[in-house]
Amino acid sequence: MLNGAGSYRRSVITGPRQIAFEEVAIPLPGPSQVLVKVAAAAVCTWEQRVYAGIDSWSYPLVGGHEFAGEVIAVGPKVSQPLAPGDQVAVAGLRRCGECWACRRGYDNVCDNQHSAREPGKAWGPGGFGEYALLEGYQIYRYPRPVHALEAALAEPLACVLHDVKRFTPRRGDTAVIVGAGIMGLLHLAALRSTGAVVVVSEPDATRRTKALEMGAHAVIDPSTEDYVESVKRLTEGRGANVTYVAIGLPSAIEQSVHAAAKRGVVSVYASVHPRGTLIQVDPNVFHHKEVVLSGSVAQDHEDFLDAVWSIAHQTIDLKPLLSCSFPLGQLADAFAAAARPDTYRVFVTPDGV
Ligand SMILES: [Zn+2]
Ligand SMILES: [Zn+2]
């Protein structure tokens, strides 16, 4: 057991392209808390936006919300059976359990997600540090040993499982994924078992090839082909039954609505920036074709459990998405690598491997 002595290093994003490293005391877990030693944390678009200065309300941020590690110490009031040495994934999202959304079962949109934040103080999920202190409910134990990098992907996989669970294609349906970045390709991996025909739309040739390698039935290059026409051509004129828009482009949402089949569903998976951006669609599509335009955000506690068990038992193959790793001290290099179009998930690990 830890006695609270010693310090650890963590990164703080203090402003656009500014990363500070600080030594802080290793905390002791409170009664309902768990102390985790970080084994791997992935660089996600949120941290990239904060680092690039696009999302500036988050400073000073201890980023890293996609991470996994090893249990070091467990508070006496943590209910689940956890022991030092257990391999765990961390759900960074806070869920109060008491707000209307939590009580309705929508804890992915908990009203009090950011309540722990104090203005001016470094805050955040903490994966870009050597240790992180979390509430017991945020900890998910792997039932069997998992590769550290795959273990760190429970969070993004849970988000994708949430989207696919909300909008599940029927066997034989045509599902279209717009954008073959990591989130689009995770959708592809998750859709394999549904029996849907999966089409991926992506302008980058390398990413289209990756999508085909990962099992896409067809790809569309929207930079040279008409997207709506291509979807119609692939579906004998009917359109897509389910479309996941995994890129934050308003025009992609508009086109997806117009390429939807009767009773088709379009899910806005990626956020669109700047906030307040408007889209234009012909509302008659909703009336005449009963098309549904919706979306999904983050993951609920059940999705996270599903992701952990899917990874543990290898029911979803994440290996094609693991790109490279950097030691924590080279976080800036990790951001640079993550911004390249030929990488999918870039990781920060204690030793960079
Ligand atoms: Zn993420
Ligand atoms: Zn809540």
Coordinates of N, CA and C and ligand atoms in Angstrom, one line a residue, residues 44 65-66 155-156 183 345, ligand 1:
C44 N -6.6 12.3 -28.3 CA -7.8 12.4 -29.0 C -8.0 13.8 -29.6
H65 N -8.0 11.6 -21.8 CA -9.2 11.0 -21.4 C -9.4 9.6 -21.9
E66 N -8.4 9.1 -22.7 CA -8.5 7.7 -23.2 C -7.3 7.0 -22.6
E155 N -12.4 3.9 -24.1 CA -13.2 5.1 -24.1 C -13.7 5.4 -25.5
P156 N -12.8 5.6 -26.5 CA -13.4 5.9 -27.9 C -14.2 4.7 -28.4
M183 N -12.3 7.5 -35.6 CA -13.7 7.3 -35.1 C -14.5 6.6 -36.2
R345 N -4.4 6.2 -34.1 CA -4.3 6.6 -32.6 C -2.8 6.6 -32.3
Ligands
ZN1 ZN -11.7 10.7 -27.1

